[in-house]
Amino acid sequence: MRELKRQLQEERKRINAVLERECSLLPPLVRPVAEHILNSGGKRLRPLLTAFMAKVFDCDHADIYDLGAAVELCHMATLLHDDIFDHAATRRGKTSAHAIFGVTPVMLAGDAMLGQAAHLASRQCNGDIVSCFGQAIVHTAQGEVAEFQSLGRIDLPYEEYLEIISGKTAWALRSACEVAAIRSGAEPEAVQAAARFGMELGIAFQIIDDALDIAPEKIIGKPAGGDIREGKSTPLIRFYWESLPSDRAAAFAAKFKERSFEESEVQAAIEAMRKEKLDVRTRRLAAQHLQNALEALKVLPEGPGRDTLVKVSEFICSRNN
Amino acid sequence: MRELKRQLQEERKRINAVLERECSLLPPLVRPVAEHILNSGGKRLRPLLTAFMAKVFDCDHADIYDLGAAVELCHMATLLHDDIFDHAATRRGKTSAHAIFGVTPVMLAGDAMLGQAAHLASRQCNGDIVSCFGQAIVHTAQGEVAEFQSLGRIDLPYEEYLEIISGKTAWALRSACEVAAIRSGAEPEAVQAAARFGMELGIAFQIIDDALDIAPEKIIGKPAGGDIREGKSTPLIRFYWESLPSDRAAAFAAKFKERSFEESEVQAAIEAMRKEKLDVRTRRLAAQHLQNALEALKVLPEGPGRDTLVKVSEFICSRNN
């Protein structure tokens, strides 16, 4: 575990160096926004996956960090745009970019970061890699619109929930892994397995993220219960709703739809979910997708690279913040 | 002239076919927004430049229309995002996308169209082409932020105005021409000349667009005087301001800064600008950049392709709508 943490730290250093370089190359009016989101924390999960997936194939091209950084630039652009339409005041406990710079510069800085990602990804002159990025951006947007349209629907079927998170979250992790396999010159089946691994891990990652909605603010850096307030239908909230007697369930569904909960009601729901350990039940859903991810990994070459990815996956799925 | 119009029409048909295909490939929740902006009119100037520039180099790869469409997808994404922060109610006389679909789906559809453009541009497996697109997106955003920050500054120096429009408008025209030259296998000097042509033409195009701010609504499809109301500093408005006696100039500058003109004041300013033919004076600024553009063209191979580009340029610079 200590060895894994050391490795993660080392890789993050290399990734951050590329991200800082790319942000410094942005023109002066979009750069401060990019630097703000870059310095707002973040685990660099996506570029870490790119770096570790390359190791599975013994690929030691230094430009693998460029690809990881390109994935992260797209991710940061998405975060900037999300915070605008979510009207989020904070991100990871810090003031949101649009609250500092205004909506217009932040929206445009997001666009610029997508452009810079394309520019960065173009260096390998590999059409498959660029196509992979392009598709990830498209599917992330589709997933986010689907989520937006699902707001307030407490009875959202699990399949639709899976479709939403596959788009809004997992596709980016998929692309992070897929580009690494392509750059490593992997065979088509191995590229597919890498993509599947990323997708399944991404789904597990998001389910756990949604389970953490009732974790204490001091641990996750944002007030608990955000999804309840925003009408974001997650398995965690659905489990709670299903546990209510029918009259209370109907009242909950109505308020969920209208996003009209009193703060005391949100707190009561959080307490009840914690007491019933519904987050633990939610995590069991993630476990299945972690299993699928590890299954996909088995197709890839054995060795310390693959072992690390297994550890990273298990680490991600057991995380508490 | 009739022959040119026929050619433009024919090329537009091929371009629109690719754009329709690409929009139909978008996932279902972002597609309607993309189709809305696609069907909101538009001259397809950028992909036309790509198609005609390819003809200069006798390049008959059918995929040149893919590249043109990718430029146009980026342009349409920019329009979607612009209309959001401009709070524009209409675009070319039709209801704005965000007024129909809401801000969130429109912002995300814009992102998806940038992704689809990257995906489309990736087909040639040419890093220089993708890099060109990426840089155009970055510089367009930079120009737009610069414009946003310049709002209300009536005394904006002409050099700063040029920088703004080089970014927000001309860079996209530049990339439209540059990718065609690259795809045609042109020599580096020819690629540079094509890029310079597009850049200078783009500057001329925007100056004329700004001169058209006092054209009648029935001709340009939007109310005259939009730039005055929005505090967008253009040569046209600056000429007017400079023509005012000092007390009225100070009052105008103050209201321009605050964006607090009465509608009657806007109309009076429009009338005065028309009477003084300040739009004609503005167009003379564009003429210099048209000249630079035609100068750059001279480096490129002679022939009917180049002749057409000359005609297209002159057509663009003499347009009245």
XYZ file of C-alpha atoms in Angstrom:
642
model
C 0.000 0.000 0.000
C 2.795 2.397 0.927
C 4.577 1.425 -2.304
C 1.386 2.124 -4.301
C 0.987 5.537 -2.685
C 4.607 6.369 -3.495
C 4.045 5.336 -7.109
C 0.849 7.384 -7.344
C 2.669 10.396 -5.951
C 5.533 10.050 -8.404
C 3.241 9.675 -11.390
C 1.119 12.624 -10.254
C 4.242 14.786 -10.203
C 5.002 14.003 -13.838
C 1.363 14.507 -14.833
C 1.129 17.848 -13.033
C 4.318 19.037 -14.711
C 2.737 18.457 -18.152
C -0.549 20.037 -17.088
C 1.262 23.112 -15.784
C 3.231 23.370 -19.010
C 0.069 23.114 -21.131
C -1.783 25.685 -19.047
C 1.173 28.056 -19.329
C 0.917 27.738 -23.125
C -2.664 28.995 -23.132
C -3.147 32.622 -24.165
C -3.178 35.132 -21.272
C -6.921 35.689 -20.867
C -7.927 32.043 -20.556
C -4.821 30.961 -18.629
C -5.848 32.185 -15.136
C -9.101 30.222 -15.309
C -7.266 27.093 -16.422
C -4.714 27.530 -13.633
C -7.479 27.995 -11.094
C -9.158 24.704 -11.932
C -5.778 22.975 -12.232
C -4.892 24.094 -8.713
C -8.288 23.224 -7.235
C -7.073 19.792 -6.213
C -8.174 16.641 -7.955
C -6.767 13.144 -7.817
C -5.606 13.079 -11.462
C -7.313 9.697 -11.681
C -7.687 9.790 -15.474
C -4.052 10.556 -16.364
C -2.918 8.102 -13.688
C -4.885 5.412 -15.496
C -3.227 6.415 -18.774
C 0.222 6.212 -17.186
C -0.415 2.858 -15.483
C -2.126 1.337 -18.531
C 0.949 2.195 -20.617
C 3.082 0.283 -18.102
C 0.919 -2.813 -18.690
C 2.227 -2.798 -22.252
C 5.774 -1.871 -21.199
C 5.349 1.358 -23.121
C 7.901 3.906 -22.002
C 7.188 6.727 -24.457
C 7.485 9.909 -22.414
C 4.605 11.394 -24.427
C 2.194 9.067 -22.631
C 1.965 11.857 -20.037
C 0.872 14.227 -22.811
C -2.029 11.906 -23.544
C -2.920 11.634 -19.872
C -2.774 15.420 -19.576
C -5.022 15.783 -22.627
C -7.632 13.551 -20.954
C -7.362 15.650 -17.797
C -7.684 18.923 -19.743
C -10.966 17.638 -21.198
C -12.058 16.637 -17.702
C -11.235 20.059 -16.260
C -13.110 21.740 -19.126
C -16.121 19.617 -18.256
C -15.841 20.618 -14.587
C -15.745 24.315 -15.510
C -18.848 23.992 -17.670
C -20.641 21.815 -15.099
C -20.115 24.299 -12.309
C -21.705 27.002 -14.461
C -24.980 25.227 -15.035
C -24.980 23.621 -11.603
C -24.544 27.158 -10.182
C -21.994 25.563 -7.863
C -20.469 28.081 -5.476
C -17.578 25.828 -4.554
C -15.537 22.975 -6.019
C -13.605 20.704 -3.638
C -14.092 23.280 -0.904
C -12.691 26.173 -2.959
C -14.561 29.008 -4.655
C -15.793 27.981 -8.127
C -14.052 29.519 -11.119
C -17.170 31.285 -12.418
C -17.709 32.924 -9.021
C -14.237 34.464 -9.391
C -13.890 35.094 -13.122
C -17.516 35.314 -14.291
C -19.522 32.953 -16.478
C -18.297 34.132 -19.893
C -14.533 33.772 -19.324
C -15.043 30.410 -17.626
C -17.199 28.992 -20.401
C -14.635 30.144 -22.966
C -11.690 28.871 -20.937
C -13.417 25.478 -20.942
C -13.615 25.628 -24.734
C -9.958 26.663 -24.927
C -8.960 23.702 -22.766
C -10.801 21.327 -25.113
C -8.877 22.952 -27.974
C -5.580 22.641 -26.122
C -6.347 18.973 -25.436
C -6.846 18.374 -29.179
C -3.623 20.239 -29.915
C -1.766 18.148 -27.326
C -3.273 14.878 -28.534
C -2.319 15.722 -32.116
C 1.399 15.359 -31.436
C 1.375 11.606 -31.903
C -0.154 12.024 -35.376
C -2.443 9.115 -34.574
C -6.000 9.450 -35.841
C -7.310 6.704 -33.547
C -6.099 8.582 -30.493
C -7.708 11.858 -31.558
C -10.911 10.055 -32.478
C -10.942 8.480 -29.028
C -10.735 11.924 -27.394
C -13.406 13.325 -29.677
C -15.803 10.514 -28.899
C -15.178 10.816 -25.171
C -16.130 14.507 -25.306
C -19.288 13.704 -27.275
C -20.410 10.924 -24.932
C -19.595 12.886 -21.795
C -21.877 15.670 -23.035
C -24.620 13.198 -23.938
C -24.427 11.656 -20.445
C -24.604 15.061 -18.824
C -27.660 16.110 -20.812
C -29.279 12.778 -19.900
C -28.567 13.465 -16.252
C -29.936 16.990 -16.550
C -33.130 15.659 -18.089
C -33.459 13.005 -15.400
C -33.330 15.488 -12.528
C -36.248 15.069 -10.155
C -37.125 11.560 -11.394
C -36.814 9.500 -8.236
C -38.056 6.390 -10.093
C -35.270 6.553 -12.695
C -34.644 2.927 -13.770
C -31.210 1.563 -12.869
C -30.451 0.951 -16.572
C -30.986 4.628 -17.325
C -28.815 5.575 -14.365
C -26.081 3.313 -15.741
C -26.381 4.927 -19.166
C -26.058 8.367 -17.627
C -22.938 7.598 -15.600
C -21.388 5.615 -18.462
C -21.527 8.830 -20.464
C -20.874 11.566 -17.953
C -18.085 9.807 -16.036
C -16.999 6.431 -17.364
C -16.365 7.366 -20.995
C -13.515 9.666 -19.962
C -11.882 6.896 -17.892
C -12.401 4.589 -20.826
C -10.614 6.987 -23.155
C -7.808 7.446 -20.605
C -7.117 3.696 -20.771
C -7.840 3.246 -24.472
C -5.415 5.930 -25.694
C -2.659 4.385 -23.575
C -3.255 0.989 -25.181
C -3.328 2.507 -28.679
C -0.145 4.498 -28.052
C 1.510 1.329 -26.766
C 0.804 -0.366 -30.077
C -1.451 -2.954 -28.460
C -3.455 -5.403 -30.570
C -7.126 -4.518 -31.234
C -8.434 -7.031 -28.660
C -6.120 -5.591 -26.030
C -7.222 -2.048 -26.910
C -10.820 -3.182 -26.499
C -10.055 -4.818 -23.162
C -8.319 -1.652 -21.945
C -11.369 0.369 -23.002
C -13.725 -2.034 -21.246
C -11.602 -1.932 -18.101
C -11.774 1.886 -18.064
C -15.499 1.921 -18.691
C -16.337 -0.557 -15.923
C -13.967 1.111 -13.483
C -15.561 4.455 -14.357
C -19.018 3.107 -13.590
C -17.810 1.710 -10.252
C -16.075 5.014 -9.501
C -19.253 7.038 -10.071
C -21.465 4.700 -8.058
C -19.069 5.109 -5.141
C -19.021 8.865 -5.677
C -22.794 8.816 -5.398
C -22.603 6.668 -2.256
C -20.295 9.298 -0.734
C -23.073 11.880 -0.972
C -23.918 11.156 2.662
C -20.299 11.222 3.885
C -19.452 13.995 6.375
C -18.528 17.379 4.869
C -15.171 17.448 6.658
C -14.156 14.316 4.763
C -15.436 15.034 1.240
C -15.128 18.827 1.255
C -18.744 19.563 0.342
C -22.007 19.486 2.313
C -23.642 16.045 2.502
C -26.931 15.510 0.681
C -26.191 17.555 -2.449
C -27.821 14.952 -4.689
C -31.036 15.041 -2.646
C -31.230 18.826 -2.879
C -30.488 18.816 -6.621
C -32.933 16.015 -7.438
C -30.138 13.810 -8.780
C -31.487 10.276 -8.822
C -28.862 7.825 -7.550
C -29.139 4.240 -6.298
C -28.465 5.509 -2.760
C -31.441 7.870 -2.818
C -33.615 5.368 -4.617
C -32.912 2.735 -1.944
C -34.011 5.237 0.685
C -37.170 6.145 -1.234
C -38.052 2.481 -1.701
C -37.679 1.914 2.052
C -40.328 4.524 2.893
C -43.986 3.662 3.580
C -46.118 4.570 0.559
C -47.517 7.900 1.810
C -44.081 9.173 2.826
C -42.601 7.840 -0.416
C -45.138 9.823 -2.453
C -44.395 12.990 -0.482
C -40.640 12.431 -0.901
C -41.037 11.871 -4.673
C -43.036 15.101 -5.016
C -40.469 17.191 -3.151
C -37.638 15.458 -5.033
C -39.306 16.414 -8.291
C -39.830 20.019 -7.199
C -36.463 20.251 -5.441
C -38.349 21.754 -2.535
C -36.988 19.904 0.523
C -36.598 21.830 3.758
C -33.029 21.588 5.031
C -34.281 19.645 8.076
C -35.825 17.058 5.739
C -32.542 16.664 3.872
C -30.704 16.143 7.166
C -33.287 13.597 8.334
C -32.945 11.662 5.069
C -29.143 11.676 5.384
C -29.376 10.390 8.951
C -31.780 7.626 7.943
C -29.567 6.558 5.015
C -26.543 6.440 7.284
C -28.410 4.442 9.909
C -29.648 1.934 7.327
C -26.134 1.816 5.819
C -27.587 2.439 2.372
C -24.168 3.668 1.262
C -22.781 0.207 1.967
C -25.600 -1.309 -0.072
C -24.805 1.135 -2.897
C -21.149 0.156 -2.797
C -22.145 -3.443 -3.461
C -23.466 -2.298 -6.857
C -20.044 -0.833 -7.556
C -18.361 -4.101 -6.582
C -19.952 -5.871 -9.550
C -18.508 -3.330 -11.975
C -15.110 -3.507 -10.294
C -15.329 -7.252 -10.891
C -16.088 -6.670 -14.588
C -13.152 -4.273 -14.784
C -10.754 -6.792 -13.272
C -12.135 -9.443 -15.607
C -11.272 -7.247 -18.597
C -7.756 -6.747 -17.218
C -7.136 -10.502 -17.413
C -6.952 -10.220 -21.212
C -3.975 -7.852 -20.879
C -0.326 -8.902 -20.433
C 0.521 -10.185 -16.953
C 3.156 -8.428 -14.911
C 3.797 -5.692 -12.354
C 1.993 -3.104 -14.556
C -1.220 -5.073 -14.497
C -0.825 -5.811 -10.791
C -0.604 -2.098 -10.119
C -3.802 -1.441 -12.059
C -5.560 -4.075 -9.954
C -4.385 -2.332 -6.798
C -5.365 1.096 -8.123
C -8.831 -0.219 -8.973
C -9.334 -1.745 -5.542
C -8.028 1.439 -3.944
C -10.522 3.535 -5.952
C -13.400 1.286 -5.014
C -12.627 1.248 -1.308
C -12.097 5.007 -1.062
C -13.868 7.023 1.593
C -13.388 10.469 0.125
C -20.907 36.436 -60.918
C -23.696 34.027 -61.841
C -21.067 31.316 -62.322
C -19.601 32.069 -58.864
C -23.028 31.878 -57.235
C -23.668 28.543 -58.946
C -20.324 27.238 -57.689
C -21.023 28.462 -54.167
C -24.399 26.766 -54.216
C -22.955 23.475 -55.427
C -20.202 23.479 -52.817
C -22.674 24.401 -50.071
C -24.750 21.374 -51.005
C -21.789 19.034 -50.504
C -20.827 20.766 -47.271
C -24.354 20.601 -45.893
C -24.558 16.913 -46.719
C -21.491 16.222 -44.550
C -22.757 18.475 -41.768
C -26.117 16.708 -41.759
C -24.385 13.334 -41.650
C -22.178 14.398 -38.739
C -25.098 15.836 -36.786
C -27.065 12.643 -37.345
C -24.151 10.722 -35.802
C -24.384 12.672 -32.558
C -26.113 10.908 -29.672
C -29.859 11.581 -29.349
C -29.866 14.176 -26.569
C -27.379 16.594 -28.142
C -28.519 16.021 -31.745
C -31.629 18.277 -31.733
C -29.569 21.243 -30.542
C -26.946 20.616 -33.220
C -29.638 20.291 -35.874
C -31.253 23.511 -34.710
C -28.090 25.565 -35.124
C -27.275 23.749 -38.385
C -30.667 24.728 -39.776
C -30.503 28.323 -38.532
C -29.049 29.498 -41.825
C -25.427 30.534 -42.185
C -23.340 31.091 -45.273
C -20.954 28.171 -44.635
C -18.163 30.631 -45.339
C -15.517 28.630 -43.470
C -16.065 25.251 -45.183
C -16.420 27.060 -48.530
C -12.946 28.479 -47.985
C -11.660 24.992 -47.213
C -13.218 23.595 -50.393
C -11.956 26.431 -52.613
C -8.484 26.473 -51.077
C -8.166 22.756 -51.861
C -8.967 23.549 -55.493
C -6.025 25.978 -55.572
C -3.788 22.969 -55.010
C -5.778 20.732 -57.363
C -6.608 18.564 -54.378
C -9.618 16.390 -55.113
C -9.724 14.271 -51.967
C -13.422 13.961 -51.145
C -12.542 14.169 -47.445
C -11.750 17.858 -47.856
C -15.460 18.375 -47.130
C -14.964 16.536 -43.841
C -12.348 19.082 -42.879
C -14.573 21.968 -43.907
C -17.423 20.475 -41.910
C -15.151 20.100 -38.879
C -14.313 23.815 -39.052
C -18.016 24.613 -39.307
C -18.865 22.332 -36.354
C -16.385 24.292 -34.222
C -17.937 27.518 -35.483
C -21.463 26.372 -34.638
C -20.305 25.288 -31.163
C -18.903 28.786 -30.673
C -22.210 30.325 -31.776
C -24.148 28.187 -29.296
C -21.875 29.207 -26.432
C -21.847 32.881 -27.515
C -25.607 33.109 -27.561
C -25.712 31.830 -23.996
C -23.503 34.506 -22.495
C -24.793 37.184 -24.847
C -28.314 36.251 -23.660
C -29.269 36.493 -27.333
C -32.956 35.797 -27.886
C -32.547 35.258 -31.614
C -29.909 34.157 -34.112
C -30.348 35.169 -37.760
C -33.967 36.031 -37.042
C -34.766 32.648 -35.474
C -35.213 31.783 -31.804
C -31.854 31.033 -30.124
C -31.128 27.436 -29.220
C -30.906 28.095 -25.481
C -34.328 29.788 -25.528
C -35.749 26.531 -26.893
C -33.642 23.830 -25.233
C -32.344 25.585 -22.104
C -28.824 26.659 -21.190
C -27.479 23.315 -19.961
C -28.285 21.169 -23.035
C -27.043 23.932 -25.340
C -23.737 24.370 -23.538
C -23.200 20.611 -23.593
C -24.247 20.288 -27.236
C -21.589 22.897 -28.019
C -19.017 20.742 -26.242
C -20.229 17.655 -28.094
C -19.860 19.457 -31.422
C -16.254 20.333 -30.571
C -15.718 16.651 -29.791
C -17.375 15.579 -33.034
C -15.170 18.037 -34.931
C -12.062 16.428 -33.411
C -13.415 12.987 -34.258
C -14.088 14.080 -37.852
C -10.708 15.779 -38.217
C -8.974 12.657 -36.915
C -9.847 10.626 -40.007
C -6.893 11.925 -42.002
C -4.495 10.772 -39.254
C -2.628 14.048 -39.713
C -1.347 15.635 -36.516
C -0.820 19.035 -38.148
C -4.474 19.204 -39.147
C -5.723 18.340 -35.669
C -3.263 20.765 -34.115
C -4.574 23.467 -36.420
C -8.138 22.850 -35.216
C -7.055 22.785 -31.593
C -5.222 26.079 -31.887
C -8.136 27.708 -33.674
C -10.444 26.761 -30.790
C -7.959 28.128 -28.242
C -7.469 31.433 -30.066
C -11.153 31.906 -30.765
C -11.808 31.605 -27.030
C -8.987 34.010 -26.200
C -10.397 36.572 -28.667
C -13.848 36.238 -27.199
C -12.657 36.741 -23.640
C -10.688 39.783 -24.841
C -13.850 41.139 -26.435
C -15.833 40.467 -23.287
C -13.275 42.323 -21.194
C -13.259 45.240 -23.640
C -17.017 45.794 -23.441
C -17.863 49.390 -22.633
C -14.415 50.738 -23.562
C -15.243 53.232 -26.300
C -11.571 54.289 -26.513
C -10.354 50.760 -27.278
C -7.201 51.197 -29.420
C -7.481 49.908 -32.983
C -4.600 47.463 -32.357
C -6.535 45.866 -29.517
C -9.642 45.704 -31.674
C -7.584 43.932 -34.349
C -6.261 41.461 -31.792
C -9.786 40.709 -30.620
C -11.220 40.053 -34.068
C -8.117 38.120 -35.151
C -8.932 35.706 -32.345
C -12.698 35.590 -32.210
C -13.300 35.490 -35.982
C -10.226 35.361 -38.171
C -8.458 32.420 -36.592
C -11.274 30.087 -37.643
C -11.081 31.319 -41.259
C -7.333 30.910 -41.058
C -7.692 27.305 -39.932
C -10.281 26.663 -42.667
C -7.676 27.638 -45.283
C -4.667 26.155 -43.520
C -6.103 22.646 -43.134
C -6.980 22.616 -46.843
C -3.400 23.491 -47.765
C -1.997 20.870 -45.386
C -4.380 18.201 -46.697
C -3.376 19.122 -50.258
C 0.235 18.354 -49.402
C 1.313 21.955 -49.987
C 4.848 23.131 -49.165
C 5.324 24.904 -45.813
C 5.499 28.379 -47.431
C 2.267 27.712 -49.283
C 0.610 26.503 -46.067
C 1.729 29.709 -44.379
C 0.407 31.820 -47.251
C -2.939 30.019 -47.106
C -3.064 30.671 -43.356
C -2.200 34.354 -43.835
C -4.860 34.666 -46.553
C -7.503 33.224 -44.220
C -6.426 35.426 -41.330
C -6.497 38.674 -43.332
C -9.764 37.753 -45.007
C -11.197 36.964 -41.589
C -10.203 40.382 -40.270
C -11.774 42.080 -43.303
C -14.890 39.942 -42.874
C -15.329 40.963 -39.238
C -14.726 44.665 -39.885
C -17.481 44.543 -42.523
C -19.705 42.634 -40.132
C -19.211 45.434 -37.632
C -19.954 48.041 -40.322
C -23.232 46.226 -40.993
C -24.369 46.945 -37.431
C -26.269 49.974 -38.774
C -27.802 48.128 -41.745
C -31.605 47.852 -41.732
C -33.065 44.936 -39.757
C -34.968 43.601 -42.771
C -31.644 43.085 -44.550
C -29.454 41.627 -41.810
C -32.159 39.861 -39.806
C -31.387 41.516 -36.464
C -32.119 44.977 -35.031
C -29.588 47.644 -35.993
C -27.356 49.080 -33.268
C -26.720 45.881 -31.326
C -23.062 46.774 -30.792
C -23.992 50.187 -29.345
C -26.417 48.594 -26.896
C -23.925 45.890 -25.881
C -20.991 48.287 -25.503
C -18.999 46.464 -28.182
C -16.293 48.853 -29.300
C -15.929 48.794 -33.100
C -14.287 51.227 -35.550
C -17.757 52.301 -36.713
C -18.827 53.357 -33.221
C -15.463 54.841 -32.439
C -15.637 57.021 -35.585
C -19.008 58.271 -34.410
C -17.753 58.980 -30.905
C -14.726 60.853 -32.250
C -17.027 63.001 -34.378
C -18.962 64.240 -31.341
C -18.204 67.538 -29.592
C -16.358 66.903 -26.330
C -19.305 67.220 -23.907
C -21.493 64.881 -25.946
C -18.541 62.527 -26.445
C -18.048 62.269 -22.677
C -21.749 61.582 -22.130
C -21.715 58.957 -24.912
C -18.622 57.257 -23.412
C -20.271 57.113 -19.996
C -23.468 55.545 -21.311
C -21.459 53.186 -23.531
C -19.550 52.047 -20.469
C -22.711 51.548 -18.434
C -24.693 50.148 -21.368
C -27.433 52.555 -20.344
C -28.537 54.154 -23.625
C -32.192 54.971 -24.091
C -33.561 53.324 -27.234
C -34.128 56.786 -28.754
C -30.431 57.573 -28.252
C -29.416 54.366 -29.999
C -31.683 55.221 -32.941
C -30.304 58.771 -33.111
C -26.728 57.437 -33.169
C -27.618 54.964 -35.932
C -29.194 57.742 -38.000
C -26.150 59.997 -37.538
C -23.745 57.180 -38.506
C -25.786 56.435 -41.609
C -25.901 60.109 -42.566
C -22.150 60.499 -42.121
C -21.621 57.242 -44.029
C -19.378 55.954 -41.233
C -20.062 52.413 -42.428
C -18.402 53.296 -45.728
C -15.427 54.697 -43.836
C -15.290 51.483 -41.790
C -15.326 49.405 -44.937
C -12.190 51.203 -46.094
C -10.376 49.657 -43.111
C -11.502 46.249 -44.339
C -10.213 47.003 -47.837
C -6.635 47.112 -46.554
C -6.959 43.633 -45.060
C -8.605 42.329 -48.224
C -5.557 43.668 -50.038
C -3.239 41.806 -47.648
C -5.268 38.651 -48.204
C -5.000 38.921 -51.983
C -1.288 39.611 -51.622
C -0.881 36.340 -49.700
C -2.811 34.509 -52.425
C -0.182 35.518 -54.985
C 2.245 33.054 -53.391
C -0.150 30.197 -54.228
C -0.359 28.360 -57.575
C -2.061 30.343 -60.329
C -5.183 28.957 -61.973
C -8.965 28.899 -61.861
C -8.916 27.786 -58.182
C -7.013 30.867 -57.117
C -9.168 33.077 -59.351
C -12.255 31.773 -57.585
C -10.787 32.586 -54.173
C -10.116 36.147 -55.364
C -13.751 36.459 -56.451
C -15.016 34.939 -53.192
C -12.896 37.392 -51.202
C -14.160 40.393 -53.137
C -17.709 39.102 -52.837
C -17.337 38.779 -49.058
C -15.917 42.284 -48.757
C -18.617 43.926 -50.836
C -21.495 42.152 -49.114
C -24.422 44.095 -47.764
C -25.876 41.461 -45.474
